[in-house]
């Protein structure tokens, strides 16, 4: 365990804000976390890789960070899957049947919350296990994948998460959440809503496929893959899908080590069918996706239509290749980023009558 006072968070937020935490603690195991809980006072913020945060100033409480590692294939006799009566049950006593019935062809893998997400993805691809290859190169850590329901190129974390192990930051008790209890939706989970700030995630168990079923229908993924495939080969393998995703992301998204950013700054809004049809009359080229409850419109497209792509306000800018991403052009204050965010929201509202909201957590 590492415990610091007045600790700089510069290396713990990809926006590159040089702010301090009054206390910063990094723990290596569930046991360490439990012993740490009674010492916590004031506000507590649990972070992962800091790739989805914008600090508005110094943090006057305690920042926690998990360094729980480990990537382990599970079998039905693995201790993590054994409850008092054999197969694990949740606190209501429901059998976690989705865990118990290991289907043919599936492998369960339990991963420590502090593992770097892309290290886990690389591990799965090296072993030929399918399910998360489309989520290659997403910044951040495994714990956050379960909070944020990270998603890209037609796959979301919720599609592969079986269960989430967590510790109550008030009582120190452990709780296990089956996938259905996490209330997953687009970039949403119970850990961002009713239970926000209440639990620290310690392990996430994913279900992967021994015979991967590739998902190649999103955007230009198939086209990029076909270009990459050596002559004569027409069936991509996992490693090639991973590489294509890495190429697409690198071409569009700024590297936080070079230019501070937190990936997509806004979520894509979902509007009613009526609203969409009215807008489509005016903008026939508007990209859109049918989703449950309405039609999703890419915020990046609307921001570009408002003329913001590649523009800046002070030292805060809109990325020139993907308008959904706000960047720190060098030494930007969080106020400058927030001002840019608000100005963009107003412009989108004025032009399209749609409210867009930050995906990034403003702390
Ligand atoms: N578009 C524009 N201009 C732009 C950006 C996008 O016209 O500047 C259009 C594109 O041409 C396309 C549509 O908007 O028709 C969607 O664009 P893209 O495929 O780039 O995806 P996105 O909706 O902008 C989402 C995720 C990304 C994820 C991609 C790919 C959110 C908030 N963002 O972006 O996730 O990589 O899809 O699946 O849902 C992240 O969360 O940090 C992130 C990068």
Coordinates of C-alpha atoms and ligand atoms in Angstrom, one line a residue:
X1 CA 0.0 0.0 0.0
X2 CA 1.2 3.5 -0.8
X3 CA -0.2 6.4 1.1
X4 CA 0.7 10.0 0.3
X5 CA -0.4 13.5 1.4
X6 CA -0.7 16.5 -0.9
X7 CA 0.0 14.3 -3.9
X8 CA 0.1 15.6 -7.5
X9 CA -2.4 13.9 -9.7
X10 CA -0.6 15.0 -12.9
X11 CA 0.2 11.5 -13.8
X12 CA -3.3 10.2 -12.9
X13 CA -5.4 12.2 -15.3
X14 CA -5.0 12.1 -19.1
X15 CA -6.2 15.7 -19.5
X16 CA -2.9 16.7 -17.9
X17 CA -4.3 18.8 -15.1
X18 CA -1.7 19.6 -12.5
X19 CA -3.9 19.3 -9.4
X20 CA -3.3 17.8 -6.0
X21 CA -5.2 15.3 -3.7
X22 CA -5.1 15.9 0.0
X23 CA -4.5 12.2 0.4
X24 CA -3.8 9.5 -2.2
X25 CA -3.7 5.8 -1.5
X26 CA -2.9 3.0 -3.8
X27 CA -3.8 -0.5 -2.5
X28 CA -2.6 -3.9 -3.8
X29 CA -5.3 -6.3 -2.5
X30 CA -8.9 -6.6 -1.3
X31 CA -7.5 -7.2 2.2
X32 CA -5.5 -4.0 2.1
X33 CA -8.6 -2.1 0.9
X34 CA -10.6 -3.4 3.8
X35 CA -8.0 -2.3 6.4
X36 CA -7.8 1.1 4.7
X37 CA -11.6 1.9 4.8
X38 CA -11.9 2.8 8.6
X39 CA -9.1 5.4 8.1
X40 CA -11.0 7.2 5.4
X41 CA -12.6 10.6 6.2
X42 CA -14.1 13.3 4.1
X43 CA -14.8 13.0 0.4
X44 CA -13.5 9.8 -1.3
X45 CA -12.9 9.5 -5.0
X46 CA -11.9 6.2 -6.6
X47 CA -10.0 6.5 -9.8
X48 CA -8.8 4.1 -12.5
X49 CA -6.5 5.3 -15.2
X50 CA -7.8 8.8 -15.0
X51 CA -8.8 8.7 -18.6
X52 CA -12.4 9.9 -18.1
X53 CA -12.0 12.7 -15.6
X54 CA -11.6 16.4 -15.6
X55 CA -10.4 17.9 -12.3
X56 CA -11.8 21.4 -11.8
X57 CA -9.3 22.0 -9.0
X58 CA -7.4 20.4 -6.1
X59 CA -9.3 17.4 -4.5
X60 CA -9.7 18.1 -0.8
X61 CA -10.4 14.4 0.1
X62 CA -8.9 11.0 -0.5
X63 CA -8.2 9.6 -3.9
X64 CA -8.1 5.8 -4.0
X65 CA -6.5 3.7 -6.8
X66 CA -6.5 0.0 -7.1
X67 CA -3.3 -1.9 -8.0
X68 CA -5.0 -5.3 -7.7
X69 CA -3.5 -7.3 -10.5
X70 CA -3.9 -10.8 -11.9
X71 CA -5.6 -12.4 -14.9
X72 CA -6.8 -15.9 -14.2
X73 CA -8.9 -18.4 -16.2
X74 CA -11.6 -19.9 -13.9
X75 CA -13.1 -23.3 -13.6
X76 CA -16.2 -24.2 -11.7
X77 CA -14.0 -25.2 -8.8
X78 CA -12.2 -21.9 -8.7
X79 CA -12.5 -20.3 -5.2
X80 CA -14.0 -17.1 -6.7
X81 CA -16.9 -19.1 -8.0
X82 CA -17.6 -21.0 -4.8
X83 CA -20.3 -19.8 -2.4
X84 CA -21.4 -21.3 0.9
X85 CA -23.5 -23.9 -0.9
X86 CA -21.3 -24.7 -3.8
X87 CA -21.8 -22.4 -6.8
X88 CA -21.7 -18.7 -6.0
X89 CA -24.9 -16.8 -5.0
X90 CA -25.4 -13.1 -4.7
X91 CA -26.5 -11.4 -1.5
X92 CA -30.2 -12.1 -2.2
X93 CA -29.3 -15.8 -2.5
X94 CA -30.0 -16.0 -6.2
X95 CA -27.7 -18.5 -7.9
X96 CA -25.5 -16.8 -10.4
X97 CA -26.6 -19.3 -13.0
X98 CA -24.9 -17.5 -15.8
X99 CA -21.6 -18.2 -14.0
X100 CA -22.5 -21.7 -12.9
X101 CA -23.4 -23.0 -16.4
X102 CA -20.1 -22.6 -18.2
X103 CA -21.4 -23.0 -21.7
X104 CA -19.5 -25.1 -24.1
X105 CA -16.8 -23.0 -25.9
X106 CA -16.8 -20.3 -23.2
X107 CA -14.0 -19.4 -20.8
X108 CA -14.4 -17.4 -17.7
X109 CA -11.5 -15.0 -16.9
X110 CA -11.2 -13.2 -13.6
X111 CA -9.2 -10.0 -13.8
X112 CA -8.0 -7.6 -11.0
X113 CA -9.5 -4.1 -11.2
X114 CA -6.1 -2.5 -11.4
X115 CA -5.0 -4.3 -14.6
X116 CA -4.5 -2.0 -17.5
X117 CA -7.5 -2.7 -19.8
X118 CA -5.5 -3.0 -23.0
X119 CA -3.0 -5.4 -21.3
X120 CA -6.0 -7.6 -20.6
X121 CA -7.2 -7.3 -24.3
X122 CA -3.7 -8.2 -25.5
X123 CA -3.7 -11.3 -23.2
X124 CA -7.0 -12.5 -24.6
X125 CA -5.9 -12.0 -28.2
X126 CA -2.6 -13.9 -27.6
X127 CA -4.6 -16.8 -26.3
X128 CA -7.1 -16.8 -29.2
X129 CA -10.0 -15.9 -26.9
X130 CA -12.6 -13.8 -28.5
X131 CA -14.9 -11.1 -27.1
X132 CA -13.0 -8.0 -26.3
X133 CA -10.7 -7.5 -29.4
X134 CA -12.9 -4.6 -30.6
X135 CA -12.2 -2.8 -27.4
X136 CA -8.5 -2.7 -28.1
X137 CA -6.5 0.3 -27.0
X138 CA -9.3 1.9 -24.9
X139 CA -7.4 3.7 -22.2
X140 CA -8.0 3.0 -18.5
X141 CA -8.2 0.0 -16.2
X142 CA -10.4 -3.1 -15.8
X143 CA -12.4 -1.8 -12.8
X144 CA -13.5 1.2 -14.9
X145 CA -14.6 -1.0 -17.7
X146 CA -17.4 -2.3 -15.4
X147 CA -18.4 1.1 -14.1
X148 CA -18.4 2.9 -17.4
X149 CA -19.6 0.0 -19.6
X150 CA -16.8 1.0 -22.1
X151 CA -17.8 0.4 -25.7
X152 CA -16.4 0.8 -29.2
X153 CA -16.9 -0.7 -32.7
X154 CA -20.1 -2.5 -31.9
X155 CA -19.0 -4.1 -28.6
X156 CA -19.7 -3.0 -25.0
X157 CA -18.2 -4.4 -21.8
X158 CA -21.6 -5.5 -20.7
X159 CA -21.7 -8.1 -23.5
X160 CA -18.8 -10.0 -21.8
X161 CA -19.1 -9.2 -18.1
X162 CA -20.4 -12.1 -16.1
X163 CA -20.0 -10.7 -12.6
X164 CA -18.3 -7.8 -10.7
X165 CA -16.8 -8.2 -7.2
X166 CA -16.8 -5.0 -5.1
X167 CA -16.2 -3.8 -1.6
X168 CA -18.6 -1.3 0.1
X169 CA -16.5 1.8 0.9
X170 CA -18.6 2.4 4.1
X171 CA -18.9 -1.0 5.7
X172 CA -16.0 -2.8 4.1
X173 CA -18.3 -5.7 3.2
X174 CA -17.8 -7.5 0.0
X175 CA -20.6 -7.8 -2.6
X176 CA -20.9 -9.7 -5.8
X177 CA -23.0 -8.2 -8.6
X178 CA -24.3 -10.5 -11.4
X179 CA -24.4 -8.7 -14.8
X180 CA -28.1 -8.2 -14.5
X181 CA -27.7 -6.4 -11.2
X182 CA -25.3 -3.9 -12.8
X183 CA -28.1 -2.3 -14.8
X184 CA -26.0 -1.8 -17.8
X185 CA -27.0 0.6 -20.6
X186 CA -25.0 2.8 -23.1
X187 CA -22.1 4.2 -20.9
X188 CA -24.2 3.6 -17.8
X189 CA -24.3 1.2 -14.8
X190 CA -25.5 1.1 -11.3
X191 CA -22.0 2.2 -10.2
X192 CA -22.6 5.5 -12.0
X193 CA -26.2 5.9 -10.7
X194 CA -27.7 4.7 -7.5
X195 CA -24.5 3.3 -6.1
X196 CA -22.2 6.1 -7.3
X197 CA -19.1 6.3 -5.1
X198 CA -20.3 3.6 -2.8
X199 CA -18.3 0.6 -4.0
X200 CA -14.7 -0.1 -5.0
X201 CA -14.6 -2.7 -7.7
X202 CA -11.9 -5.4 -7.0
X203 CA -12.3 -8.0 -9.7
X204 CA -14.3 -8.4 -12.9
X205 CA -15.1 -11.8 -14.5
X206 CA -15.6 -11.9 -18.2
X207 CA -16.9 -14.6 -20.5
X208 CA -14.8 -15.1 -23.6
X209 CA -15.2 -17.4 -26.6
X210 CA -12.8 -20.2 -27.5
X211 CA -14.0 -20.0 -31.1
X212 CA -14.2 -16.2 -31.7
X213 CA -17.3 -14.8 -33.5
X214 CA -15.9 -11.6 -35.0
X215 CA -18.0 -8.4 -35.0
X216 CA -16.9 -6.4 -38.1
X217 CA -20.0 -4.4 -39.0
X218 CA -19.2 -1.1 -37.3
X219 CA -18.2 1.8 -39.5
X220 CA -15.1 1.2 -41.7
X221 CA -13.7 -1.7 -39.7
X222 CA -14.3 -4.4 -42.3
X223 CA -12.8 -2.1 -45.0
X224 CA -9.7 -1.4 -43.0
X225 CA -9.3 -5.1 -42.2
X226 CA -9.5 -6.1 -45.9
X227 CA -6.8 -3.6 -46.8
X228 CA -4.6 -5.0 -44.1
X229 CA -5.1 -8.7 -45.0
X230 CA -2.2 -10.3 -46.9
X231 CA -3.2 -11.3 -50.5
X232 CA -5.2 -14.4 -50.7
X233 CA -6.3 -14.3 -47.1
X234 CA -10.0 -13.4 -46.6
X235 CA -10.8 -14.5 -43.1
X236 CA -9.3 -12.2 -40.5
X237 CA -8.1 -13.6 -37.2
X238 CA -8.2 -12.0 -33.8
X239 CA -4.8 -10.4 -34.0
X240 CA -5.7 -8.8 -37.3
X241 CA -8.9 -7.4 -35.9
X242 CA -7.0 -6.0 -32.9
X243 CA -4.5 -4.4 -35.2
X244 CA -7.2 -2.8 -37.4
X245 CA -8.9 -1.3 -34.4
X246 CA -5.6 0.0 -33.1
X247 CA -4.9 1.6 -36.6
X248 CA -8.4 3.2 -36.7
X249 CA -8.1 4.6 -33.2
X250 CA -4.5 5.9 -33.7
X251 CA -5.6 7.6 -36.9
X252 CA -8.6 9.4 -35.3
X253 CA -7.9 9.8 -31.6
X254 CA -5.2 12.0 -30.1
X255 CA -2.5 10.3 -27.9
X256 CA -3.0 11.7 -24.3
X257 CA 0.8 11.5 -23.8
X258 CA 1.2 14.0 -26.6
X259 CA -2.0 16.1 -26.2
X260 CA -4.1 15.9 -23.0
X261 CA -7.6 14.5 -23.6
X262 CA -10.1 12.1 -22.1
X263 CA -11.4 10.4 -25.3
X264 CA -15.0 11.2 -26.2
X265 CA -15.9 14.3 -24.1
X266 CA -19.6 13.9 -24.8
X267 CA -22.1 11.0 -25.0
X268 CA -24.1 10.5 -28.1
X269 CA -27.7 11.6 -27.5
X270 CA -30.7 9.4 -28.1
X271 CA -33.7 11.3 -29.5
X272 CA -37.3 10.3 -30.2
X273 CA -38.2 9.0 -33.7
X274 CA -40.4 12.1 -34.3
X275 CA -37.5 14.4 -33.5
X276 CA -35.2 12.4 -35.7
X277 CA -37.6 12.4 -38.7
X278 CA -38.0 16.1 -38.4
X279 CA -34.2 16.7 -38.3
X280 CA -33.6 14.2 -41.2
X281 CA -35.8 16.4 -43.5
X282 CA -33.4 19.2 -42.8
X283 CA -30.2 17.2 -42.8
X284 CA -30.7 14.1 -45.0
X285 CA -27.0 13.1 -44.6
X286 CA -27.2 12.9 -40.8
X287 CA -25.6 9.7 -39.6
X288 CA -27.9 7.8 -37.1
X289 CA -28.3 4.5 -35.4
X290 CA -31.6 2.9 -34.3
X291 CA -31.4 2.0 -30.6
X292 CA -33.8 1.0 -27.9
X293 CA -36.0 3.9 -27.1
X294 CA -35.2 6.1 -30.1
X295 CA -32.5 7.1 -32.5
X296 CA -28.9 7.8 -31.6
X297 CA -27.3 10.8 -33.3
X298 CA -23.5 11.1 -33.2
X299 CA -22.6 14.2 -31.2
X300 CA -19.3 14.4 -33.1
X301 CA -21.2 15.0 -36.3
X302 CA -23.4 17.7 -34.8
X303 CA -20.3 19.4 -33.3
X304 CA -18.6 19.4 -36.7
X305 CA -21.8 20.8 -38.3
X306 CA -21.6 23.7 -35.8
X307 CA -18.1 24.4 -37.2
X308 CA -16.2 23.4 -34.1
X309 CA -14.0 20.7 -35.5
X310 CA -10.4 21.7 -35.2
X311 CA -11.3 25.1 -33.5
X312 CA -10.3 26.3 -30.1
X313 CA -11.2 28.6 -27.3
X314 CA -8.2 29.7 -25.3
X315 CA -6.0 26.7 -24.8
X316 CA -8.9 24.2 -25.1
X317 CA -9.5 22.8 -28.5
X318 CA -11.7 20.4 -30.5
X319 CA -9.7 17.6 -32.0
X320 CA -9.3 18.1 -35.8
X321 CA -10.0 14.4 -36.7
X322 CA -12.8 13.6 -34.2
X323 CA -15.0 16.5 -33.0
X324 CA -16.2 14.4 -30.0
X325 CA -12.8 14.8 -28.3
X326 CA -11.8 18.0 -26.5
X327 CA -8.0 18.5 -26.1
X328 CA -5.7 20.4 -23.9
X329 CA -3.6 22.4 -26.4
X330 CA -1.0 22.9 -23.7
X331 CA -1.5 24.4 -20.2
X332 CA -5.3 24.7 -20.5
X333 CA -7.0 25.2 -17.2
X334 CA -10.1 23.1 -16.4
X335 CA -12.1 26.4 -16.6
X336 CA -11.1 26.8 -20.2
X337 CA -12.1 23.2 -21.0
X338 CA -15.5 23.6 -19.2
X339 CA -16.1 26.9 -21.1
X340 CA -15.5 25.2 -24.4
X341 CA -17.8 22.4 -23.4
X342 CA -20.6 24.8 -22.4
X343 CA -20.2 26.8 -25.6
X344 CA -20.4 23.7 -27.7
X345 CA -23.5 22.4 -25.8
X346 CA -25.2 25.8 -26.4
X347 CA -24.4 25.8 -30.1
X348 CA -25.6 22.2 -30.6
X349 CA -28.8 23.0 -28.8
X350 CA -29.4 26.1 -30.9
X351 CA -28.7 24.4 -34.2
X352 CA -30.3 21.0 -33.6
X353 CA -32.5 21.5 -30.5
X354 CA -30.7 18.6 -28.8
X355 CA -29.1 18.6 -25.4
X356 CA -25.7 16.9 -25.3
X357 CA -24.0 15.9 -22.0
X358 CA -20.4 15.3 -21.0
X359 CA -19.3 11.7 -20.8
X360 CA -16.3 12.8 -18.8
X361 CA -16.7 13.1 -15.1
X362 CA -16.2 16.7 -13.9
X363 CA -14.7 16.5 -10.4
Ligands
LIG1 N1 -18.6 12.0 -37.1 C1 -18.5 13.2 -37.8 N2 -17.5 14.1 -37.4 C2 -16.7 13.9 -36.3 C3 -16.9 12.7 -35.6 C4 -17.8 11.8 -36.0 O1 -19.1 13.4 -38.8 O2 -15.9 14.7 -36.0 C5 -19.5 11.0 -37.6 C6 -18.8 9.8 -38.3 O3 -18.5 10.1 -39.6 C7 -19.7 8.7 -38.1 C8 -20.4 9.0 -36.8 O4 -20.2 10.4 -36.5 O5 -20.7 8.7 -39.1 C9 -19.8 8.2 -35.6 O6 -18.4 8.5 -35.5 P1 -17.4 7.4 -34.8 O7 -17.5 6.1 -35.4 O8 -16.0 8.1 -34.8 O9 -17.9 7.2 -33.3 P2 -18.5 8.2 -32.2 O10 -19.9 8.0 -32.1 O11 -18.1 9.6 -32.5 C10 -18.2 6.4 -30.3 C11 -17.6 6.3 -29.0 C12 -16.1 6.1 -29.1 C13 -15.8 4.9 -29.9 C14 -16.5 5.0 -31.3 C15 -16.3 3.8 -32.1 C16 -19.1 7.5 -27.5 C17 -19.3 8.7 -26.6 N3 -17.9 7.4 -28.2 O12 -17.8 7.6 -30.9 O13 -15.6 5.9 -27.8 O14 -14.4 4.7 -30.1 O15 -17.9 5.3 -31.1 O16 -17.1 2.8 -31.6 O17 -20.0 6.7 -27.6 C18 -14.7 7.1 -25.9 O18 -15.7 6.8 -25.3 O19 -13.8 7.8 -25.3 C19 -14.6 6.7 -27.3 C20 -13.6 7.2 -28.0

